Coordinates of C-alpha atoms and ligand atoms in Angstrom, one line a residue:
X23 CA 5.5 -30.2 -22.6
X24 CA 7.0 -26.7 -22.7
X25 CA 8.3 -26.0 -19.2
X26 CA 8.9 -22.3 -19.9
X27 CA 5.4 -21.0 -20.8
X28 CA 2.0 -22.2 -19.5
X29 CA -0.9 -21.4 -21.8
X30 CA -4.6 -22.0 -21.2
X31 CA -7.4 -22.1 -23.8
X32 CA -10.2 -19.5 -24.2
X33 CA -12.7 -21.8 -22.4
X34 CA -10.4 -21.6 -19.4
X35 CA -11.1 -17.9 -18.9
X36 CA -12.9 -17.9 -15.5
X37 CA -16.7 -17.9 -15.6
X38 CA -16.9 -15.9 -12.3
X39 CA -14.8 -13.4 -10.4
X40 CA -13.8 -14.2 -6.9
X41 CA -15.1 -12.0 -4.1
X42 CA -12.7 -12.5 -1.2
X43 CA -14.8 -10.2 1.1
X44 CA -17.4 -13.0 1.3
X45 CA -14.9 -15.4 2.9
X46 CA -13.0 -13.1 5.2
X47 CA -13.6 -13.7 8.9
X48 CA -13.1 -10.0 9.7
X49 CA -15.1 -8.2 7.0
X50 CA -13.7 -4.9 5.7
X51 CA -15.2 -2.0 7.6
X52 CA -18.0 -0.2 5.8
X53 CA -17.6 2.8 3.7
X54 CA -19.0 5.8 5.6
X55 CA -21.1 8.8 4.5
X56 CA -18.8 11.7 5.2
X57 CA -21.6 13.9 6.5
X58 CA -23.4 11.5 8.9
X59 CA -20.6 9.0 9.4
X60 CA -23.2 6.3 9.0
X61 CA -22.4 3.2 6.9
X62 CA -23.0 4.0 3.2
X63 CA -26.1 2.5 1.6
X64 CA -25.9 1.2 -1.9
X65 CA -28.2 3.9 -3.3
X66 CA -25.8 6.6 -2.1
X67 CA -23.3 5.3 -4.7
X68 CA -25.7 5.5 -7.6
X69 CA -24.9 9.1 -8.6
X70 CA -21.3 8.0 -8.9
X71 CA -21.3 4.5 -10.3
X72 CA -23.4 2.1 -12.4
X73 CA -25.8 0.3 -10.1
X74 CA -24.4 -3.1 -10.7
X75 CA -20.9 -1.8 -9.8
X76 CA -22.3 -0.1 -6.7
X77 CA -23.8 -3.5 -5.8
X78 CA -20.5 -5.3 -6.3
X79 CA -18.7 -2.7 -4.3
X80 CA -20.7 -3.5 -1.1
X81 CA -21.2 -7.2 -1.7
X82 CA -19.7 -9.1 1.2
X83 CA -21.9 -12.3 0.8
X84 CA -21.4 -13.8 -2.7
X85 CA -17.9 -15.4 -3.0
X86 CA -18.4 -15.9 -6.8
X87 CA -19.9 -13.3 -9.2
X88 CA -20.7 -14.4 -12.7
X89 CA -18.8 -12.7 -15.5
X90 CA -21.3 -11.5 -18.2
X91 CA -20.9 -13.2 -21.6
X92 CA -20.2 -9.9 -23.3
X93 CA -17.3 -9.3 -21.0
X94 CA -15.9 -12.8 -21.4
X95 CA -16.1 -12.3 -25.2
X96 CA -13.9 -9.2 -24.9
X97 CA -11.5 -10.9 -22.5
X98 CA -10.9 -13.4 -25.3
X99 CA -9.1 -10.6 -27.3
X100 CA -6.1 -11.2 -25.1
X101 CA -7.0 -13.7 -22.3
X102 CA -6.0 -16.1 -21.0
X103 CA -2.5 -14.5 -20.5
X104 CA 0.6 -16.6 -20.3
X105 CA 2.3 -17.8 -17.1
X106 CA 6.0 -17.8 -17.7
X107 CA 8.9 -19.5 -15.7
X108 CA 11.7 -16.9 -15.5
X109 CA 14.6 -19.3 -16.2
X110 CA 16.8 -16.5 -17.5
X111 CA 16.3 -14.4 -14.3
X112 CA 16.8 -17.5 -12.1
X113 CA 20.1 -18.3 -13.9
X114 CA 21.4 -14.7 -13.6
X115 CA 20.6 -14.7 -9.8
X116 CA 22.1 -18.2 -9.5
X117 CA 19.2 -19.0 -7.1
X118 CA 17.6 -22.3 -6.2
X119 CA 14.2 -20.5 -6.2
X120 CA 11.7 -21.1 -9.0
X121 CA 10.4 -17.8 -10.3
X122 CA 7.2 -17.5 -12.3
X123 CA 5.4 -14.4 -13.6
X124 CA 1.9 -13.9 -14.9
X125 CA 2.3 -11.7 -18.0
X126 CA -0.5 -9.1 -18.0
X127 CA 1.5 -6.9 -20.3
X128 CA 0.0 -8.7 -23.4
X129 CA -3.3 -6.9 -23.2
X130 CA -4.1 -4.5 -26.1
X131 CA -3.2 -1.5 -23.9
X132 CA -0.2 -3.1 -22.3
X133 CA -1.4 -3.6 -18.7
X134 CA -3.8 -5.4 -16.4
X135 CA -6.1 -2.4 -16.2
X136 CA -8.3 -3.6 -19.1
X137 CA -9.6 -6.4 -16.9
X138 CA -11.7 -3.9 -15.0
X139 CA -12.2 -1.2 -17.7
X140 CA -14.2 -3.7 -19.8
X141 CA -16.8 -4.7 -17.2
X142 CA -17.1 -1.1 -15.9
X143 CA -17.9 0.2 -19.4
X144 CA -20.2 -2.8 -20.0
X145 CA -22.3 -2.2 -16.9
X146 CA -22.5 1.6 -17.7
X147 CA -23.7 0.9 -21.2
X148 CA -26.2 -1.7 -20.1
X149 CA -27.8 0.8 -17.7
X150 CA -28.1 3.5 -20.4
X151 CA -25.3 5.7 -19.2
X152 CA -23.8 7.7 -22.1
X153 CA -20.9 9.6 -20.6
X154 CA -18.1 8.6 -18.2
X155 CA -15.2 10.4 -16.5
X156 CA -12.1 9.0 -14.9
X157 CA -8.6 10.0 -13.8
X158 CA -5.3 8.5 -14.7
X159 CA -1.8 8.7 -13.3
X160 CA 0.8 7.4 -15.7
X161 CA -1.9 6.9 -18.3
X162 CA -2.4 3.2 -18.1
X163 CA -5.9 3.3 -16.6
X164 CA -6.8 6.1 -18.9
X165 CA -5.7 4.2 -22.0
X166 CA -7.6 1.1 -20.8
X167 CA -10.8 3.0 -20.1
X168 CA -10.5 4.9 -23.4
X169 CA -10.4 1.7 -25.3
X170 CA -13.3 0.1 -23.2
X171 CA -15.4 3.3 -23.6
X172 CA -15.0 3.2 -27.3
X173 CA -15.8 -0.5 -27.5
X174 CA -19.1 0.1 -25.8
X175 CA -19.9 3.5 -27.4
X176 CA -19.5 5.7 -24.4
X177 CA -18.0 9.3 -24.3
X178 CA -15.0 9.5 -21.9
X179 CA -13.3 12.5 -20.3
X180 CA -9.9 11.7 -18.6
X181 CA -8.2 13.8 -16.0
X182 CA -4.5 13.0 -16.3
X183 CA -2.1 13.9 -13.5
X184 CA -0.1 16.9 -14.9
X185 CA 3.4 15.6 -14.2
X186 CA 2.6 12.4 -16.2
X187 CA 0.8 14.4 -18.9
X188 CA 4.2 15.9 -19.6
X189 CA 6.4 12.9 -18.7
X190 CA 4.4 10.4 -20.7
X191 CA 3.0 12.3 -23.8
X192 CA 2.5 9.0 -25.8
X193 CA 0.0 7.7 -23.2
X194 CA -2.0 10.9 -23.8
X195 CA -1.8 10.2 -27.6
X196 CA -3.0 6.6 -27.0
X197 CA -6.1 7.9 -25.1
X198 CA -6.8 10.4 -27.9
X199 CA -6.4 7.7 -30.5
X200 CA -9.1 5.7 -28.8
X201 CA -11.3 8.8 -28.9
X202 CA -11.1 10.1 -25.3
X203 CA -10.8 13.7 -24.2
X204 CA -7.7 14.2 -22.0
X205 CA -7.3 17.1 -19.6
X206 CA -4.2 17.8 -17.5
X207 CA -5.0 17.9 -13.8
X208 CA -5.3 20.1 -11.9
X209 CA -7.3 22.1 -14.4
X210 CA -9.4 25.2 -14.4
X211 CA -12.4 23.1 -15.5
X212 CA -13.6 22.1 -12.0
X213 CA -14.0 23.8 -8.6
X214 CA -11.5 21.3 -7.1
X215 CA -8.9 22.1 -9.8
X216 CA -9.4 25.9 -9.6
X217 CA -9.0 25.8 -5.8
X218 CA -5.7 24.0 -5.8
X219 CA -4.3 26.0 -8.8
X220 CA -5.1 29.3 -7.1
X221 CA -3.4 28.1 -3.9
X222 CA -0.4 26.4 -5.7
X223 CA -0.2 27.6 -9.3
X224 CA 2.7 25.3 -10.1
X225 CA 1.1 22.1 -8.6
X226 CA 2.0 19.2 -10.8
X227 CA -1.0 17.1 -9.7
X228 CA -1.7 13.9 -7.9
X229 CA -4.1 11.0 -8.4
X230 CA -6.1 12.4 -5.4
X231 CA -6.7 15.7 -7.2
X232 CA -7.5 14.1 -10.5
X233 CA -10.1 11.9 -8.8
X234 CA -11.7 15.0 -7.3
X235 CA -12.0 16.6 -10.7
X236 CA -13.4 13.5 -12.4
X237 CA -15.9 12.9 -9.6
X238 CA -17.0 16.6 -9.7
X239 CA -17.6 16.5 -13.5
X240 CA -19.5 13.2 -13.3
X241 CA -21.9 14.3 -10.6
X242 CA -22.6 17.6 -12.5
X243 CA -23.2 16.1 -15.9
X244 CA -26.5 14.4 -16.8
X245 CA -26.4 10.7 -17.6
X246 CA -22.7 10.6 -16.6
X247 CA -20.9 8.3 -14.1
X248 CA -17.4 8.1 -12.7
X249 CA -15.1 5.1 -13.1
X250 CA -12.0 4.2 -11.1
X251 CA -9.1 2.0 -12.0
X252 CA -8.0 0.8 -8.5
X253 CA -8.7 1.0 -4.8
X254 CA -12.4 0.1 -4.8
X255 CA -13.5 -3.4 -4.1
X256 CA -15.3 -3.9 -7.4
X257 CA -12.1 -3.2 -9.2
X258 CA -10.2 -5.8 -7.1
X259 CA -13.0 -8.3 -7.9
X260 CA -12.6 -7.9 -11.7
X261 CA -8.9 -8.3 -11.4
X262 CA -9.2 -11.8 -9.8
X263 CA -9.2 -13.3 -13.4
X264 CA -5.4 -12.9 -13.1
X265 CA -5.0 -15.1 -10.1
X266 CA -7.7 -17.6 -11.1
X267 CA -5.9 -18.3 -14.3
X268 CA -2.5 -18.4 -12.6
X269 CA -3.8 -21.0 -10.2
X270 CA -4.6 -23.4 -13.1
X271 CA -1.3 -22.6 -14.7
X272 CA 0.8 -23.2 -11.6
X273 CA -1.0 -26.6 -11.4
X274 CA 0.1 -27.2 -15.0
X275 CA 3.6 -26.5 -13.9
X276 CA 3.2 -28.9 -11.1
X277 CA 3.8 -26.3 -8.4
X278 CA 2.1 -24.1 -5.8
X279 CA 3.6 -20.8 -4.9
X280 CA 5.2 -20.2 -1.5
X281 CA 5.2 -16.5 -2.1
X282 CA 2.9 -14.3 -4.4
X283 CA 4.0 -10.8 -5.1
X284 CA 2.3 -7.8 -6.8
X285 CA 3.3 -4.1 -7.0
X286 CA 1.0 -1.8 -5.2
X287 CA -0.6 1.5 -6.2
X288 CA -4.2 1.2 -4.9
X289 CA -4.1 -2.6 -4.9
X290 CA -5.8 -3.9 -8.0
X291 CA -3.1 -6.0 -9.6
X292 CA -1.9 -7.1 -6.3
X293 CA -5.4 -8.2 -5.3
X294 CA -5.9 -9.8 -8.7
X295 CA -2.9 -12.1 -8.5
X296 CA -3.1 -12.8 -4.8
X297 CA -6.8 -13.1 -3.7
X298 CA -7.4 -16.5 -5.4
X299 CA -4.4 -17.9 -3.7
X300 CA -5.2 -16.3 -0.4
X301 CA -8.5 -18.1 -0.4
X302 CA -6.6 -21.3 0.3
X303 CA -4.9 -19.6 3.3
X304 CA -8.3 -18.3 4.6
X305 CA -9.6 -21.9 4.4
X306 CA -6.5 -23.2 6.2
X307 CA -5.5 -25.4 3.2
X308 CA -2.2 -23.6 2.4
X309 CA 0.3 -21.5 4.2
X310 CA 1.2 -19.0 1.5
X311 CA 2.9 -15.6 1.9
X312 CA 1.6 -12.7 -0.1
X313 CA 3.6 -9.5 -0.5
X314 CA 2.7 -6.0 -1.8
X315 CA 5.6 -4.0 -3.1
X316 CA 5.2 -0.3 -2.9
X317 CA 7.5 2.7 -3.6
X318 CA 9.5 4.0 -0.6
X319 CA 8.3 7.5 -1.6
X320 CA 4.6 6.5 -1.2
X321 CA 4.6 4.0 1.6
X322 CA 1.0 3.7 2.7
X323 CA 1.1 0.0 3.7
X324 CA 4.5 0.2 5.5
X325 CA 4.3 3.6 7.1
X326 CA 0.7 4.8 6.7
X327 CA -2.0 4.7 9.3
X328 CA -5.1 2.5 9.3
X329 CA -7.9 5.1 9.4
X330 CA -10.9 6.4 7.6
X331 CA -9.9 8.8 4.9
X332 CA -11.2 10.2 1.6
X333 CA -10.2 8.6 -1.7
X334 CA -9.5 12.0 -3.3
X335 CA -7.8 15.2 -2.4
X336 CA -10.9 17.5 -2.2
X337 CA -12.9 15.1 -0.1
X338 CA -15.8 14.3 -2.5
X339 CA -15.7 10.5 -2.0
X340 CA -17.2 8.4 0.8
X341 CA -14.9 7.8 3.7
X342 CA -12.9 4.6 3.1
X343 CA -11.2 2.5 5.8
X344 CA -7.7 2.3 4.6
X345 CA -4.0 2.4 5.2
X346 CA -3.4 6.0 4.2
X347 CA -0.7 8.7 4.1
X348 CA -3.5 11.3 4.3
X349 CA -5.6 12.4 1.3
X350 CA -3.6 15.6 0.9
X351 CA -0.3 13.7 0.6
X352 CA 1.6 14.7 -2.5
X353 CA 4.0 12.0 -3.5
X354 CA 7.4 12.6 -5.1
X355 CA 7.5 12.6 -8.9
X356 CA 8.7 9.0 -9.3
X357 CA 8.3 7.4 -12.7
X358 CA 6.0 4.7 -11.4
X359 CA 3.1 7.1 -11.8
X360 CA 0.5 4.3 -11.2
X361 CA 1.9 3.8 -7.6
X362 CA 1.6 7.5 -6.6
X363 CA -1.6 7.1 -4.6
X364 CA -2.1 8.0 -0.9
X365 CA -4.2 5.0 0.2
X366 CA -4.9 1.3 -0.1
X367 CA -8.2 -0.4 -0.9
X368 CA -10.4 -1.4 2.1
X369 CA -10.2 -5.1 1.6
X370 CA -6.4 -5.1 1.4
X371 CA -6.2 -2.8 4.4
X372 CA -8.2 -5.3 6.5
X373 CA -6.1 -8.2 5.3
X374 CA -3.0 -6.2 6.3
X375 CA -4.6 -5.3 9.7
X376 CA -5.2 -9.0 10.2
X377 CA -1.7 -10.1 9.3
X378 CA -2.8 -12.0 6.3
X379 CA -0.4 -10.2 4.0
X380 CA 3.0 -8.5 4.1
X381 CA 4.2 -5.2 2.5
X382 CA 7.7 -4.1 1.5
X383 CA 8.9 -0.8 0.2
X384 CA 11.4 -0.4 -2.7
X385 CA 13.6 2.6 -3.7
X386 CA 13.3 4.0 -7.2
X387 CA 16.9 3.1 -8.2
X388 CA 16.5 -0.5 -7.1
X389 CA 13.4 -0.8 -9.2
X390 CA 15.2 0.3 -12.3
X391 CA 18.1 -2.0 -11.6
X392 CA 15.7 -4.9 -11.2
X393 CA 13.8 -3.8 -14.4
X394 CA 17.0 -3.8 -16.4
X395 CA 18.1 -7.2 -15.2
X396 CA 14.6 -8.6 -16.0
X397 CA 14.6 -7.0 -19.5
X398 CA 18.0 -8.5 -20.2
X399 CA 17.2 -12.0 -19.0
X400 CA 13.5 -12.4 -20.0
X401 CA 13.3 -10.1 -23.0
X402 CA 10.4 -8.0 -21.7
X403 CA 10.8 -4.3 -20.7
X404 CA 8.6 -3.9 -17.6
X405 CA 6.6 -0.9 -16.6
X406 CA 8.3 1.0 -13.8
X407 CA 5.3 0.0 -11.6
X408 CA 5.8 -3.7 -12.3
X409 CA 9.5 -3.3 -11.5
X410 CA 8.6 -3.0 -7.8
X411 CA 7.2 -6.5 -7.9
X412 CA 10.3 -7.7 -9.8
X413 CA 12.6 -6.1 -7.2
X414 CA 10.7 -7.8 -4.4
X415 CA 10.8 -11.2 -6.2
X416 CA 14.5 -10.8 -6.7
X417 CA 15.0 -10.2 -3.0
X418 CA 13.0 -13.3 -2.2
X419 CA 15.1 -15.3 -4.7
X420 CA 18.3 -14.0 -3.1
X421 CA 17.1 -15.0 0.3
X422 CA 16.4 -18.5 -0.9
X423 CA 20.0 -18.7 -2.2
X424 CA 21.4 -17.5 1.2
X425 CA 19.2 -20.0 3.0
X426 CA 20.2 -22.7 0.5
X427 CA 16.6 -23.9 -0.1
X428 CA 14.2 -23.9 -2.9
X429 CA 11.2 -21.6 -3.0
X430 CA 8.5 -21.0 -5.5
X431 CA 7.9 -17.4 -6.2
X432 CA 5.0 -16.0 -8.4
X433 CA 4.8 -12.3 -9.3
X434 CA 2.5 -10.3 -11.5
X435 CA 4.0 -8.5 -14.4
X436 CA 1.3 -5.9 -14.4
X437 CA 2.4 -4.1 -17.6
X438 CA 5.2 -3.4 -20.1
X439 CA 7.3 -0.3 -20.1
X440 CA 7.6 0.4 -23.8
X441 CA 6.0 3.8 -23.4
X442 CA 8.1 4.6 -20.4
X443 CA 11.5 4.6 -22.1
X444 CA 12.1 8.3 -21.2
X445 CA 12.2 7.0 -17.6
X446 CA 14.8 4.4 -18.5
X447 CA 16.8 7.0 -20.4
X448 CA 16.9 9.1 -17.2
X449 CA 18.0 6.1 -15.2
X450 CA 20.9 5.3 -17.6
X451 CA 21.9 9.0 -17.6
X452 CA 22.2 8.8 -13.8
X453 CA 19.4 11.4 -13.4
X454 CA 17.0 9.4 -11.3
X455 CA 16.9 9.8 -7.5
X456 CA 15.7 7.9 -4.5
X457 CA 13.3 10.0 -2.4
X458 CA 13.4 9.6 1.3
X459 CA 10.4 10.7 3.3
X460 CA 10.9 11.9 6.9
X461 CA 8.4 11.1 9.7
X462 CA 7.8 14.9 10.0
X463 CA 6.7 15.1 6.4
X464 CA 4.3 12.2 6.9
X465 CA 3.0 13.7 10.1
X466 CA 1.8 16.8 8.2
X467 CA -0.8 14.9 6.2
X468 CA -1.6 12.2 8.8
X469 CA -2.1 14.5 11.7
X470 CA -5.2 16.3 10.3
X471 CA -7.1 13.0 9.8
X472 CA -10.1 12.6 12.0
X473 CA -9.5 9.5 14.2
X474 CA -12.6 7.5 13.5
X475 CA -10.8 4.2 14.1
X476 CA -9.5 4.1 17.6
Ligands
PLP19 C1 -1.9 1.2 -12.6 C2 -0.8 0.3 -12.6 C3 -0.3 -0.3 -11.4 C4 -0.8 0.1 -10.0 O1 -2.1 0.0 -9.7 P1 -2.7 -1.1 -8.8 O2 -4.2 -0.8 -8.8 O3 -2.1 -1.1 -7.5 O4 -2.5 -2.4 -9.5 C5 0.7 -1.2 -11.5 N1 1.2 -1.6 -12.7 C6 0.7 -1.0 -13.8 C7 1.4 -1.5 -15.1 C8 -0.3 -0.1 -13.8 O5 -0.7 0.4 -15.0

């Protein structure tokens, strides 16, 4: 048997997604209606999301949710994805640790995002919705949603964070190739965009602002809904196909991970790789560590506050219980655009609150050093986002070496970086910086939060 790469068959694609909320002892706190502060009812989400997605969002009772056949058929385009033993990286680090990665970069759009874009487009189509809106940071989610929308015959408008619109022009071209309309955010096309542009004419955008614009357009357009690529519980649910496959593949390798690592923007790929393993920790069968790796410049899990906050900059969304830096936080322009988000999803936030997971923050220069070593030893150029997980995995492997003991590490390679080469160029030219964030700066966006959680 090949000990390097572990492959499954099409019939091994999971038949159901895993809903960890059903098995958590402390359930995630409810979403709140921002006006009344009462727990949100499912119907209140219907103007925003397809009904089935609204139902999944609030479902805390069914541990397994069947994947529709049409979605599984489309998953077959690229799933199951390979699990790979990173022998090259292990050798370069001279570590006794065994390092595995789940390669989600093999999807048609180059990242894990398609795992949720496909079902979101499917449920919208099934309910007769014709138009959808969304936002995108680095363009990965926008690319995935553009392809999924086209596959199900939906019209899509994407608000792309302005700094990425300029830093990553090819992602914009990809979305346009799939037939989506792409608008740089903030834009003059929405009230939220106009407000911020008149206050700060040179504002380069944030995911929070782009979400406000996409939500505003969706609720004002007939037969239109909004879709989101991370943060929400139904997105985490869809991504569990990653970990469910990885679980079978680790068994093929004859191992079980001691540590599972994912990079962290809003939490979707981290949740996808880790929740299926965490279920063995919740049930007491296994004592596994799971680690979220976030950028030092956007450290919601390590330095944020656990509090109710809006998911967007303008305050259009329900209040979400999350580790947050404050919804008006404007992160530095790091190249890992997909990680520049102010908050963490409500499930992850509860798990963190309960000590069931860990978080580390990584400096930008360390992520590119890790990315370069990974590329040279494993032959895959990682996305700058994924490089945060690689850097954390390398740290774990170095620790194993210092402690002189073996350790099995699994991380998620959430995407490839072939459209991010401008960022690598800047790194090689010595033009990239680390961004430190002072407590005073953090306080500016944290202090105004209403203290609903005491
Ligand atoms: C969007 C993205 C991320 C961050 O989002 P999560 O929801 O936290 O997973 C990470 N890696 C890649 C490649 C992405 O496209």
